[in-house]
mmCIF file of C-alpha atoms in Angstrom:
data_model
loop_
_atom_site.group_PDB
_atom_site.id
_atom_site.type_symbol
_atom_site.label_atom_id
_atom_site.label_comp_id
_atom_site.label_asym_id
_atom_site.label_seq_id
_atom_site.Cartn_x
_atom_site.Cartn_y
_atom_site.Cartn_z
ATOM 1 C CA MET L 158 -42.622 -8.321 -89.155
ATOM 2 C CA ARG L 159 -40.299 -8.576 -85.978
ATOM 3 C CA THR L 160 -40.645 -4.962 -85.113
ATOM 4 C CA SER L 161 -44.523 -5.374 -85.311
ATOM 5 C CA VAL L 162 -44.233 -8.358 -83.079
ATOM 6 C CA PHE L 163 -42.007 -6.533 -80.475
ATOM 7 C CA ARG L 164 -44.659 -3.676 -80.342
ATOM 8 C CA SER L 165 -47.323 -6.108 -79.760
ATOM 9 C CA VAL L 166 -45.568 -7.827 -76.759
ATOM 10 C CA LEU L 167 -44.318 -4.352 -75.320
ATOM 11 C CA ALA L 168 -48.230 -3.084 -75.425
ATOM 12 C CA TRP L 169 -49.311 -6.429 -73.678
ATOM 13 C CA THR L 170 -46.384 -6.293 -70.960
ATOM 14 C CA ALA L 171 -47.183 -2.511 -70.263
ATOM 15 C CA LEU L 172 -51.178 -3.653 -69.991
ATOM 16 C CA VAL L 173 -50.387 -6.231 -67.753
ATOM 17 C CA ILE L 174 -48.174 -4.254 -65.465
ATOM 18 C CA VAL L 175 -50.771 -1.563 -65.344
ATOM 19 C CA ALA L 176 -53.471 -4.240 -64.398
ATOM 20 C CA ALA L 177 -51.365 -5.434 -61.891
ATOM 21 C CA GLY L 178 -50.805 -2.419 -59.944
ATOM 22 C CA CYS L 179 -54.496 -1.763 -59.587
ATOM 23 C CA VAL L 180 -56.242 -2.541 -56.105
ATOM 24 C CA HIS L 181 -59.033 -4.922 -56.510
ATOM 25 C CA PHE L 182 -62.080 -4.924 -54.549
ATOM 26 C CA ARG L 183 -62.314 -7.373 -51.655
ATOM 27 C CA PRO L 184 -65.766 -7.944 -50.029
ATOM 28 C CA LEU L 185 -65.749 -7.745 -46.090
ATOM 29 C CA PRO L 186 -69.326 -8.924 -45.213
ATOM 30 C CA VAL L 187 -71.161 -7.721 -41.906
ATOM 31 C CA SER L 188 -74.001 -9.378 -40.406
ATOM 32 C CA PRO L 189 -75.908 -8.685 -37.118
ATOM 33 C CA ALA L 190 -75.906 -12.480 -36.116
ATOM 34 C CA GLY L 191 -72.295 -12.758 -37.222
ATOM 35 C CA THR L 192 -70.968 -10.173 -34.932
ATOM 36 C CA LEU L 193 -73.478 -11.042 -32.336
ATOM 37 C CA ASP L 194 -71.935 -14.531 -32.501
ATOM 38 C CA ALA L 195 -68.521 -13.167 -32.322
ATOM 39 C CA PHE L 196 -69.196 -10.786 -29.237
ATOM 40 C CA GLU L 197 -70.544 -13.716 -27.363
ATOM 41 C CA ALA L 198 -67.679 -15.797 -28.046
ATOM 42 C CA ARG L 199 -65.274 -13.313 -26.202
ATOM 43 C CA THR L 200 -63.509 -14.508 -23.080
ATOM 44 C CA LEU L 201 -60.705 -13.512 -20.755
ATOM 45 C CA ASP L 202 -58.472 -16.624 -21.482
ATOM 46 C CA ARG L 203 -57.891 -16.338 -24.957
ATOM 47 C CA ALA L 204 -54.469 -17.032 -26.152
ATOM 48 C CA ASP L 205 -54.251 -13.821 -28.444
ATOM 49 C CA LEU L 206 -55.226 -11.606 -25.435
ATOM 50 C CA GLY L 207 -52.453 -13.211 -23.307
ATOM 51 C CA ASP L 208 -49.949 -12.310 -26.128
ATOM 52 C CA TYR L 209 -51.300 -8.764 -26.325
ATOM 53 C CA LEU L 210 -50.833 -8.443 -22.501
ATOM 54 C CA ARG L 211 -47.228 -9.725 -22.720
ATOM 55 C CA THR L 212 -46.387 -7.586 -25.692
ATOM 56 C CA ASN L 213 -47.854 -4.759 -23.430
ATOM 57 C CA SER L 214 -44.994 -5.276 -21.019
ATOM 58 C CA LEU L 215 -47.656 -7.284 -18.623
ATOM 59 C CA ALA L 216 -45.426 -10.402 -17.865
ATOM 60 C CA VAL L 217 -47.904 -12.698 -16.471
ATOM 61 C CA ALA L 218 -48.609 -16.624 -16.336
ATOM 62 C CA TRP L 219 -51.589 -17.167 -18.567
ATOM 63 C CA PRO L 220 -54.480 -17.359 -18.127
ATOM 64 C CA LEU L 221 -54.510 -15.126 -15.232
ATOM 65 C CA LYS L 222 -55.798 -16.429 -11.922
ATOM 66 C CA SER L 223 -56.925 -12.812 -11.164
ATOM 67 C CA TRP L 224 -57.560 -9.514 -13.027
ATOM 68 C CA ASP L 225 -56.620 -5.987 -11.539
ATOM 69 C CA LEU L 226 -57.005 -2.636 -13.031
ATOM 70 C CA PRO L 227 -53.744 -3.122 -15.316
ATOM 71 C CA ALA L 228 -54.681 -6.382 -16.690
ATOM 72 C CA LEU L 229 -58.545 -5.319 -17.128
ATOM 73 C CA THR L 230 -57.348 -1.865 -18.952
ATOM 74 C CA LEU L 231 -55.416 -3.933 -21.404
ATOM 75 C CA ALA L 232 -58.172 -6.235 -22.072
ATOM 76 C CA ALA L 233 -60.310 -3.349 -22.748
ATOM 77 C CA PHE L 234 -57.849 -1.767 -25.235
ATOM 78 C CA PHE L 235 -57.824 -5.346 -27.008
ATOM 79 C CA TYR L 236 -61.923 -5.623 -26.962
ATOM 80 C CA HIS L 237 -63.577 -2.063 -26.586
ATOM 81 C CA PRO L 238 -65.365 -1.136 -29.676
ATOM 82 C CA ASP L 239 -64.820 2.511 -29.206
ATOM 83 C CA LEU L 240 -60.893 1.923 -29.876
ATOM 84 C CA ASP L 241 -61.935 -0.191 -32.927
ATOM 85 C CA VAL L 242 -63.679 3.128 -34.234
ATOM 86 C CA ALA L 243 -60.849 5.605 -33.166
ATOM 87 C CA ARG L 244 -58.319 3.274 -34.984
ATOM 88 C CA ALA L 245 -60.622 2.969 -38.060
ATOM 89 C CA GLN L 246 -60.969 6.606 -38.271
ATOM 90 C CA LEU L 247 -56.970 6.858 -38.100
ATOM 91 C CA ALA L 248 -56.900 4.544 -41.007
ATOM 92 C CA VAL L 249 -59.157 6.689 -42.808
ATOM 93 C CA SER L 250 -57.123 9.826 -42.111
ATOM 94 C CA THR L 251 -53.837 7.983 -43.067
ATOM 95 C CA GLY L 252 -55.324 7.258 -46.313
ATOM 96 C CA GLU L 253 -56.262 11.032 -46.626
ATOM 97 C CA SER L 254 -52.592 11.718 -46.200
ATOM 98 C CA VAL L 255 -51.653 9.407 -49.164
ATOM 99 C CA LYS L 256 -54.598 10.831 -51.131
ATOM 100 C CA ALA L 257 -53.419 14.256 -50.597
ATOM 101 C CA GLY L 258 -49.789 13.483 -51.805
ATOM 102 C CA GLU L 259 -50.844 11.901 -55.286
ATOM 103 C CA ARG L 260 -50.233 13.845 -58.125
ATOM 104 C CA ALA L 261 -52.869 14.167 -60.972
ATOM 105 C CA ASN L 262 -52.554 11.930 -63.915
ATOM 106 C CA PRO L 263 -52.001 13.123 -67.343
ATOM 107 C CA SER L 264 -55.010 12.529 -69.911
ATOM 108 C CA LEU L 265 -54.635 11.227 -73.606
ATOM 109 C CA THR L 266 -57.239 12.274 -76.297
ATOM 110 C CA LEU L 267 -57.648 10.417 -79.385
ATOM 111 C CA ALA L 268 -59.482 11.958 -82.306
ATOM 112 C CA PRO L 269 -59.194 9.996 -85.334
ATOM 113 C CA GLY L 270 -61.107 11.533 -88.788
ATOM 114 C CA TYR L 271 -61.747 10.922 -92.053
ATOM 115 C CA ASN L 272 -61.916 13.557 -95.043
ATOM 116 C CA SER L 273 -64.814 12.222 -97.596
ATOM 117 C CA SER L 274 -64.201 15.153 -99.930
ATOM 118 C CA GLN L 275 -60.464 14.169 -100.500
ATOM 119 C CA PRO L 276 -60.131 13.756 -104.241
ATOM 120 C CA ALA L 277 -59.103 10.474 -105.568
ATOM 121 C CA GLY L 278 -55.420 9.530 -105.724
ATOM 122 C CA ALA L 279 -54.685 11.751 -102.745
ATOM 123 C CA VAL L 280 -52.197 10.535 -100.183
ATOM 124 C CA SER L 281 -54.575 9.530 -97.406
ATOM 125 C CA PHE L 282 -58.117 10.158 -96.455
ATOM 126 C CA TRP L 283 -57.477 9.666 -92.687
ATOM 127 C CA ILE L 284 -56.710 12.326 -90.197
ATOM 128 C CA ALA L 285 -55.394 11.212 -86.840
ATOM 129 C CA ASP L 286 -55.137 13.537 -83.631
ATOM 130 C CA ALA L 287 -53.683 12.865 -80.348
ATOM 131 C CA ALA L 288 -53.374 15.396 -77.411
ATOM 132 C CA LEU L 289 -51.586 14.892 -74.164
ATOM 133 C CA SER L 290 -52.652 17.284 -71.330
ATOM 134 C CA ILE L 291 -50.277 17.320 -68.254
ATOM 135 C CA PRO L 292 -51.519 19.085 -65.265
ATOM 136 C CA ILE L 293 -49.071 21.283 -63.222
ATOM 137 C CA GLU L 294 -50.154 22.514 -59.854
ATOM 138 C CA THR L 295 -48.862 25.616 -59.041
ATOM 139 C CA ALA L 296 -48.452 27.752 -55.772
ATOM 140 C CA GLY L 297 -47.285 25.118 -53.627
ATOM 141 C CA LYS L 298 -50.941 23.572 -53.290
ATOM 142 C CA ARG L 299 -49.753 19.987 -52.856
ATOM 143 C CA GLY L 300 -47.654 20.798 -50.044
ATOM 144 C CA TYR L 301 -50.368 22.606 -48.211
ATOM 145 C CA ARG L 302 -52.527 19.851 -48.877
ATOM 146 C CA ILE L 303 -50.196 17.276 -47.561
ATOM 147 C CA ALA L 304 -49.807 19.514 -44.771
ATOM 148 C CA GLN L 305 -53.312 19.866 -43.708
ATOM 149 C CA ALA L 306 -53.962 15.972 -44.254
ATOM 150 C CA ARG L 307 -50.748 15.081 -42.037
ATOM 151 C CA GLN L 308 -52.125 17.426 -39.148
ATOM 152 C CA LEU L 309 -55.564 15.746 -39.269
ATOM 153 C CA SER L 310 -53.681 12.298 -39.189
ATOM 154 C CA GLU L 311 -52.096 13.271 -35.913
ATOM 155 C CA ALA L 312 -55.432 14.700 -34.505
ATOM 156 C CA ALA L 313 -56.797 11.253 -35.406
ATOM 157 C CA ARG L 314 -53.839 9.483 -33.873
ATOM 158 C CA LEU L 315 -54.111 11.408 -30.535
ATOM 159 C CA SER L 316 -57.987 10.773 -30.572
ATOM 160 C CA VAL L 317 -57.009 6.967 -30.180
ATOM 161 C CA ALA L 318 -54.995 7.974 -27.269
ATOM 162 C CA GLN L 319 -57.720 9.822 -25.735
ATOM 163 C CA THR L 320 -60.168 7.100 -26.260
ATOM 164 C CA ALA L 321 -57.685 4.830 -24.738
ATOM 165 C CA TRP L 322 -57.557 6.804 -21.663
ATOM 166 C CA GLN L 323 -61.283 7.302 -21.449
ATOM 167 C CA VAL L 324 -61.869 3.629 -21.762
ATOM 168 C CA ARG L 325 -59.323 3.211 -18.973
ATOM 169 C CA GLN L 326 -60.996 5.772 -16.816
ATOM 170 C CA GLU L 327 -64.382 4.057 -17.283
ATOM 171 C CA VAL L 328 -62.606 0.687 -16.225
ATOM 172 C CA ARG L 329 -61.250 2.091 -13.089
ATOM 173 C CA SER L 330 -64.493 3.992 -12.082
ATOM 174 C CA ILE L 331 -66.672 0.734 -12.559
ATOM 175 C CA LEU L 332 -64.048 -1.192 -10.847
ATOM 176 C CA LEU L 333 -64.463 1.224 -7.978
ATOM 177 C CA GLU L 334 -68.537 1.147 -7.985
ATOM 178 C CA LEU L 335 -68.115 -2.825 -7.992
ATOM 179 C CA TYR L 336 -65.794 -2.697 -5.047
ATOM 180 C CA SER L 337 -68.080 -0.249 -3.167
ATOM 181 C CA ALA L 338 -71.049 -2.648 -3.751
ATOM 182 C CA ARG L 339 -69.038 -5.837 -2.549
ATOM 183 C CA GLU L 340 -67.852 -3.818 0.713
ATOM 184 C CA SER L 341 -71.348 -2.268 1.142
ATOM 185 C CA GLU L 342 -73.052 -5.945 1.042
ATOM 186 C CA THR L 343 -70.312 -7.189 3.649
ATOM 187 C CA LEU L 344 -70.981 -4.349 5.766
ATOM 188 C CA ALA L 345 -74.857 -4.916 5.367
ATOM 189 C CA HIS L 346 -74.549 -8.576 6.386
ATOM 190 C CA ARG L 347 -72.363 -7.681 9.630
ATOM 191 C CA LEU L 348 -75.127 -4.851 10.267
ATOM 192 C CA GLN L 349 -78.069 -7.691 9.869
ATOM 193 C CA ALA L 350 -76.134 -10.245 12.162
ATOM 194 C CA LEU L 351 -75.670 -7.407 14.904
ATOM 195 C CA GLN L 352 -79.203 -6.415 14.536
ATOM 196 C CA ALA L 353 -80.521 -10.073 14.596
ATOM 197 C CA GLU L 354 -78.401 -10.239 17.864
ATOM 198 C CA ALA L 355 -79.808 -7.333 19.338
ATOM 199 C CA VAL L 356 -83.434 -8.664 18.170
ATOM 200 C CA SER L 357 -82.726 -11.872 20.356
ATOM 201 C CA LEU L 358 -81.643 -9.824 23.473
ATOM 202 C CA LEU L 359 -84.500 -7.731 23.465
ATOM 203 C CA GLN L 360 -86.532 -10.525 23.193
ATOM 204 C CA ALA L 361 -85.098 -12.118 26.104
ATOM 205 C CA GLN L 362 -85.886 -9.073 27.971
ATOM 206 C CA ALA L 363 -89.358 -8.405 26.740
ATOM 207 C CA ASP L 364 -89.995 -12.035 27.714
ATOM 208 C CA ALA L 365 -88.686 -11.178 31.316
ATOM 209 C CA GLY L 366 -91.025 -8.000 31.552
ATOM 210 C CA GLU L 367 -87.485 -5.842 31.350
ATOM 211 C CA VAL L 368 -88.511 -3.855 28.171
ATOM 212 C CA PRO L 369 -91.830 -3.219 26.281
ATOM 213 C CA ARG L 370 -92.540 -5.260 23.128
ATOM 214 C CA THR L 371 -92.452 -2.148 20.857
ATOM 215 C CA GLU L 372 -88.750 -2.124 21.426
ATOM 216 C CA VAL L 373 -88.453 -5.975 19.875
ATOM 217 C CA THR L 374 -90.746 -4.762 17.144
ATOM 218 C CA ARG L 375 -88.553 -1.779 16.413
ATOM 219 C CA ALA L 376 -85.324 -3.767 16.334
ATOM 220 C CA ARG L 377 -86.794 -6.379 14.177
ATOM 221 C CA MET L 378 -87.881 -3.641 11.756
ATOM 222 C CA GLN L 379 -84.220 -2.267 11.708
ATOM 223 C CA GLU L 380 -83.094 -6.066 10.928
ATOM 224 C CA GLN L 381 -85.639 -6.326 8.104
ATOM 225 C CA ALA L 382 -84.139 -2.932 6.638
ATOM 226 C CA SER L 383 -80.554 -4.271 7.070
ATOM 227 C CA GLY L 384 -81.964 -7.079 4.765
ATOM 228 C CA LEU L 385 -83.329 -4.675 2.236
ATOM 229 C CA LEU L 386 -79.702 -3.153 2.408
ATOM 230 C CA VAL L 387 -78.243 -6.419 1.405
ATOM 231 C CA LEU L 388 -80.465 -6.879 -1.382
ATOM 232 C CA SER L 389 -79.698 -3.361 -2.648
ATOM 233 C CA ALA L 390 -75.820 -3.784 -2.575
ATOM 234 C CA ARG L 391 -76.321 -6.953 -4.375
ATOM 235 C CA LYS L 392 -78.257 -5.245 -7.224
ATOM 236 C CA LYS L 393 -75.785 -2.699 -7.228
ATOM 237 C CA GLN L 394 -72.987 -5.303 -7.284
ATOM 238 C CA ALA L 395 -74.619 -7.100 -10.103
ATOM 239 C CA ALA L 396 -75.236 -3.826 -12.231
ATOM 240 C CA ALA L 397 -71.618 -2.942 -11.640
ATOM 241 C CA ARG L 398 -70.463 -6.479 -12.922
ATOM 242 C CA VAL L 399 -72.601 -6.008 -15.997
ATOM 243 C CA ARG L 400 -70.857 -2.454 -16.589
ATOM 244 C CA LEU L 401 -67.542 -3.622 -15.969
ATOM 245 C CA ALA L 402 -68.004 -6.323 -18.774
ATOM 246 C CA ALA L 403 -69.350 -3.756 -21.207
ATOM 247 C CA ALA L 404 -66.151 -1.393 -20.145
ATOM 248 C CA VAL L 405 -63.847 -4.086 -21.036
ATOM 249 C CA GLY L 406 -65.992 -5.127 -24.190
ATOM 250 C CA VAL L 407 -66.959 -8.806 -23.268
ATOM 251 C CA PRO L 408 -70.196 -10.367 -22.215
ATOM 252 C CA VAL L 409 -70.786 -10.651 -18.821
ATOM 253 C CA LYS L 410 -70.395 -14.475 -18.545
ATOM 254 C CA ALA L 411 -66.763 -14.036 -19.336
ATOM 255 C CA PHE L 412 -66.410 -12.714 -15.731
ATOM 256 C CA ASP L 413 -67.988 -15.872 -14.532
ATOM 257 C CA LYS L 414 -64.962 -17.686 -13.538
ATOM 258 C CA VAL L 415 -62.588 -14.730 -13.010
ATOM 259 C CA THR L 416 -61.350 -13.123 -9.797
ATOM 260 C CA VAL L 417 -61.411 -9.283 -9.950
ATOM 261 C CA GLU L 418 -58.586 -7.489 -7.459
ATOM 262 C CA PHE L 419 -59.287 -4.100 -6.034
ATOM 263 C CA ASP L 420 -55.871 -3.184 -4.830
ATOM 264 C CA ALA L 421 -55.924 -0.200 -7.366
ATOM 265 C CA VAL L 422 -58.951 1.376 -5.640
ATOM 266 C CA ARG L 423 -58.799 0.311 -2.256
ATOM 267 C CA ARG L 424 -55.489 2.484 -1.667
ATOM 268 C CA LEU L 425 -55.532 6.237 -1.772
ATOM 269 C CA PRO L 426 -52.392 8.394 -3.108
ATOM 270 C CA SER L 427 -51.177 10.302 0.115
ATOM 271 C CA SER L 428 -50.932 13.650 -1.600
ATOM 272 C CA LEU L 429 -52.050 15.534 -4.685
ATOM 273 C CA PRO L 430 -49.664 16.047 -7.806
ATOM 274 C CA SER L 431 -47.452 19.421 -7.635
ATOM 275 C CA ALA L 432 -48.474 22.455 -9.540
ATOM 276 C CA ASP L 433 -45.820 21.858 -12.154
ATOM 277 C CA LEU L 434 -46.797 18.146 -12.730
ATOM 278 C CA GLN L 435 -50.465 19.568 -13.417
ATOM 279 C CA ARG L 436 -49.272 21.868 -16.030
ATOM 280 C CA THR L 437 -47.257 19.333 -17.532
ATOM 281 C CA ALA L 438 -50.303 17.297 -17.609
ATOM 282 C CA LEU L 439 -52.459 20.031 -19.071
ATOM 283 C CA LEU L 440 -50.007 20.803 -21.706
ATOM 284 C CA ASN L 441 -49.562 17.139 -22.844
ATOM 285 C CA ARG L 442 -53.241 15.829 -22.562
ATOM 286 C CA PRO L 443 -54.044 14.045 -25.988
ATOM 287 C CA ASP L 444 -57.558 15.814 -26.354
ATOM 288 C CA LEU L 445 -55.557 19.330 -26.294
ATOM 289 C CA LEU L 446 -53.007 17.866 -28.413
ATOM 290 C CA ALA L 447 -55.595 16.866 -30.935
ATOM 291 C CA ALA L 448 -57.381 20.177 -30.966
ATOM 292 C CA LEU L 449 -54.094 21.887 -31.615
ATOM 293 C CA ALA L 450 -53.402 19.575 -34.673
ATOM 294 C CA GLU L 451 -57.228 20.047 -35.926
ATOM 295 C CA TYR L 452 -56.040 24.141 -35.350
ATOM 296 C CA GLU L 453 -52.693 23.688 -37.512
ATOM 297 C CA ALA L 454 -54.913 21.781 -40.232
ATOM 298 C CA SER L 455 -57.050 24.867 -40.448
ATOM 299 C CA GLN L 456 -53.883 26.808 -40.839
ATOM 300 C CA ALA L 457 -52.596 24.688 -43.917
ATOM 301 C CA ALA L 458 -56.428 24.841 -45.218
ATOM 302 C CA LEU L 459 -56.431 28.328 -45.197
ATOM 303 C CA GLN L 460 -52.992 28.391 -47.276
ATOM 304 C CA LEU L 461 -54.378 26.198 -49.643
ATOM 305 C CA GLU L 462 -57.349 28.283 -50.300
ATOM 306 C CA ILE L 463 -55.197 31.491 -50.741
ATOM 307 C CA ALA L 464 -52.788 29.452 -53.014
ATOM 308 C CA LYS L 465 -55.800 28.710 -55.271
ATOM 309 C CA GLN L 466 -55.955 32.360 -56.146
ATOM 310 C CA VAL L 467 -52.785 31.430 -58.585
ATOM 311 C CA PRO L 468 -54.429 29.390 -61.463
ATOM 312 C CA ASP L 469 -53.175 25.930 -62.096
ATOM 313 C CA LEU L 470 -51.516 25.055 -65.566
ATOM 314 C CA GLU L 471 -52.120 22.342 -68.276
ATOM 315 C CA LEU L 472 -49.378 21.521 -70.528
ATOM 316 C CA GLY L 473 -50.849 20.105 -73.916
ATOM 317 C CA PRO L 474 -48.298 18.476 -76.495
ATOM 318 C CA ALA L 475 -50.388 17.391 -79.510
ATOM 319 C CA TYR L 476 -49.555 15.467 -82.631
ATOM 320 C CA GLN L 477 -51.770 15.323 -85.905
ATOM 321 C CA TYR L 478 -51.315 13.081 -88.973
ATOM 322 C CA ASP L 479 -53.304 15.143 -91.462
ATOM 323 C CA GLN L 480 -53.527 13.390 -94.941
ATOM 324 C CA GLY L 481 -49.893 12.286 -95.020
ATOM 325 C CA GLU L 482 -48.618 15.227 -93.410
ATOM 326 C CA ASN L 483 -47.085 15.142 -89.574
ATOM 327 C CA LYS L 484 -48.246 18.046 -87.656
ATOM 328 C CA TRP L 485 -46.857 19.241 -83.893
ATOM 329 C CA ALA L 486 -48.583 21.679 -81.484
ATOM 330 C CA LEU L 487 -47.702 22.452 -77.907
ATOM 331 C CA GLY L 488 -50.452 24.297 -75.940
ATOM 332 C CA PHE L 489 -51.115 25.759 -72.415
ATOM 333 C CA THR L 490 -54.203 25.994 -70.587
ATOM 334 C CA ALA L 491 -54.853 28.099 -67.584
ATOM 335 C CA THR L 492 -58.040 29.317 -65.783
ATOM 336 C CA LEU L 493 -58.290 33.007 -66.161
ATOM 337 C CA PRO L 494 -58.984 34.800 -62.536
ATOM 338 C CA VAL L 495 -61.479 37.097 -63.936
ATOM 339 C CA PHE L 496 -64.930 36.750 -62.097
ATOM 340 C CA ASN L 497 -63.859 35.478 -58.731
ATOM 341 C CA ARG L 498 -60.340 35.244 -57.025
ATOM 342 C CA ASN L 499 -61.343 32.444 -54.595
ATOM 343 C CA ARG L 500 -62.363 34.982 -52.262
ATOM 344 C CA GLY L 501 -65.445 33.029 -50.814
ATOM 345 C CA ALA L 502 -63.345 29.685 -49.857
ATOM 346 C CA ILE L 503 -60.583 31.697 -48.383
ATOM 347 C CA ALA L 504 -63.248 33.476 -46.045
ATOM 348 C CA VAL L 505 -64.693 30.261 -45.096
ATOM 349 C CA ALA L 506 -61.480 29.060 -44.341
ATOM 350 C CA GLU L 507 -60.538 31.734 -42.180
ATOM 351 C CA ALA L 508 -63.754 31.392 -40.295
ATOM 352 C CA GLN L 509 -62.848 27.579 -39.888
ATOM 353 C CA ARG L 510 -59.493 28.667 -38.417
ATOM 354 C CA MET L 511 -61.030 31.066 -35.841
ATOM 355 C CA GLU L 512 -63.448 28.222 -34.985
ATOM 356 C CA SER L 513 -60.277 25.581 -34.283
ATOM 357 C CA ALA L 514 -58.785 28.402 -32.250
ATOM 358 C CA ALA L 515 -61.747 28.993 -30.089
ATOM 359 C CA LYS L 516 -62.451 25.132 -29.684
ATOM 360 C CA PHE L 517 -58.962 24.784 -28.734
ATOM 361 C CA LYS L 518 -59.049 27.562 -26.183
ATOM 362 C CA ALA L 519 -62.445 26.337 -24.735
ATOM 363 C CA LEU L 520 -61.361 22.928 -24.347
ATOM 364 C CA GLN L 521 -58.264 23.971 -22.516
ATOM 365 C CA ALA L 522 -60.372 25.856 -20.239
ATOM 366 C CA ARG L 523 -62.561 23.117 -19.508
ATOM 367 C CA ALA L 524 -59.577 21.098 -18.889
ATOM 368 C CA ILE L 525 -58.410 23.520 -16.282
ATOM 369 C CA SER L 526 -61.826 23.570 -14.760
ATOM 370 C CA GLU L 527 -61.908 19.924 -14.577
ATOM 371 C CA VAL L 528 -58.588 19.676 -12.758
ATOM 372 C CA GLU L 529 -59.487 22.268 -10.194
ATOM 373 C CA GLN L 530 -62.674 20.725 -9.441
ATOM 374 C CA ALA L 531 -61.034 17.337 -9.352
ATOM 375 C CA ARG L 532 -58.434 18.903 -6.805
ATOM 376 C CA ALA L 533 -61.272 20.218 -4.822
ATOM 377 C CA ALA L 534 -63.241 17.109 -4.805
ATOM 378 C CA TYR L 535 -60.432 15.043 -3.612
ATOM 379 C CA ARG L 536 -59.499 17.524 -0.756
ATOM 380 C CA SER L 537 -63.013 17.493 0.270
ATOM 381 C CA ALA L 538 -62.971 13.366 0.280
ATOM 382 C CA LEU L 539 -59.827 13.390 2.050
ATOM 383 C CA GLU L 540 -61.325 15.669 4.911
ATOM 384 C CA LYS L 541 -64.438 13.546 5.252
ATOM 385 C CA LEU L 542 -62.548 10.254 5.336
ATOM 386 C CA ASP L 543 -60.424 11.862 8.024
ATOM 387 C CA ALA L 544 -63.607 12.748 9.895
ATOM 388 C CA ALA L 545 -65.287 9.063 9.419
ATOM 389 C CA GLN L 546 -61.774 7.640 10.715
ATOM 390 C CA ARG L 547 -61.895 9.953 13.599
ATOM 391 C CA MET L 548 -65.342 9.078 14.502
ATOM 392 C CA SER L 549 -64.560 5.201 13.863
ATOM 393 C CA SER L 550 -61.745 5.324 16.561
ATOM 394 C CA ASP L 551 -64.002 6.998 19.032
ATOM 395 C CA LEU L 552 -66.752 4.209 18.595
ATOM 396 C CA GLU L 553 -63.942 1.682 18.882
ATOM 397 C CA GLN L 554 -62.773 3.146 22.006
ATOM 398 C CA ARG L 555 -66.253 3.314 23.177
ATOM 399 C CA GLU L 556 -67.033 -0.264 22.517
ATOM 400 C CA LYS L 557 -63.433 -1.294 24.435
ATOM 401 C CA THR L 558 -64.653 0.746 27.255
ATOM 402 C CA ALA L 559 -68.224 -1.207 27.175
ATOM 403 C CA GLN L 560 -66.581 -4.421 26.899
ATOM 404 C CA ALA L 561 -64.609 -3.416 29.962
ATOM 405 C CA LEU L 562 -67.939 -2.293 31.727
ATOM 406 C CA LEU L 563 -69.422 -5.773 30.614
ATOM 407 C CA ALA L 564 -66.529 -7.505 32.334
ATOM 408 C CA ALA L 565 -67.112 -5.855 35.257
ATOM 409 C CA GLY L 566 -70.741 -6.355 35.328
ATOM 410 C CA GLU L 567 -71.480 -2.539 35.067
ATOM 411 C CA ALA L 568 -72.969 -2.767 31.293
ATOM 412 C CA SER L 569 -75.283 -5.308 29.468
ATOM 413 C CA ARG L 570 -74.604 -7.313 26.198
ATOM 414 C CA LEU L 571 -77.302 -5.227 24.455
ATOM 415 C CA GLU L 572 -75.199 -2.145 25.029
ATOM 416 C CA ILE L 573 -72.192 -3.619 23.474
ATOM 417 C CA THR L 574 -74.389 -4.837 20.475
ATOM 418 C CA ALA L 575 -75.695 -1.225 20.133
ATOM 419 C CA ASP L 576 -72.221 0.191 20.201
ATOM 420 C CA ARG L 577 -70.932 -2.163 17.446
ATOM 421 C CA ILE L 578 -73.988 -1.374 15.178
ATOM 422 C CA GLU L 579 -73.228 2.311 15.807
#
């Protein structure tokens, strides 16, 4: 009796342990209204955002009074949905790595039977069969599967870094657009004011009969065109502001009480990186390293398909209680590679490896081309800037000369205004 009770307790304990080790479903509801409300509630003064900035080595007094490129970049890392997608994909690949390392569970078969033809007085009418099947993976398949999953997980991790770089690049590009639009509006206001001054001077001269009225009309049209430039610059500024909010991952109203700093885009590097530094950058770009990891994963996939030519085994110990007699058996099961040797899957894996290699080479060539194009464009921009600065210096000198002539009574205020407009 005690033995029976002990066995019952042991069985229930084993059942509870197995049940406790299972993962249970937890609902995670997603609704359009809920996600919209959560997005609209995003701000740039949340406490957890400040903690994130400080965690990432940006020592700041929170909340920030002004936002520069480093702070905006970290805010984008905190909010941007593309990074959420990349992190989720990394979690999926991490789960695949765990899945790849799992060993197959054994299976138990129970087949009770009853002999209805057994003569009276026999020991037992019952026949009980129990068979255990233990899978044995051969040829290192599990190791190749784990290697493939780890390389794909590494590629996903590098894709997170690449996405972060793209987010940072987008934030900087739009910040430059916003700075350009603000500067353009300032210059357009100055131009409009000078042209209004020119209209006033020409109007006085026209009233005195010194110039024809058409000159006043032409100057007034130029003033009105400057007003259109102001409106165009304001439109570009509003559009850039909306795009900056989208690049950070917050609603545009989050920037209503925020001052944006442009120091990062106002200054230009004095020189381009050296060729060695560019080579180092090309060899360490996250997208290139991710493509290389995917190639290594294709290598492991090919090794796995080759290993599948060796059949797996199943060890099958069995027990039979046959009418009072205890019988034991030990069986082996293996797939016979008679009709195919996994040639088709191997050919597909080889082709996928070639595809991964070609993608890596194409990506590397595109990266080299992008660097060369960027160098050429930047050199051209520096030359254009130098020419503009020389022209501006000449015009400033000409204005000073005109100011001196005005003081000497040899030039008019209209000529000074025209030089300032130019």
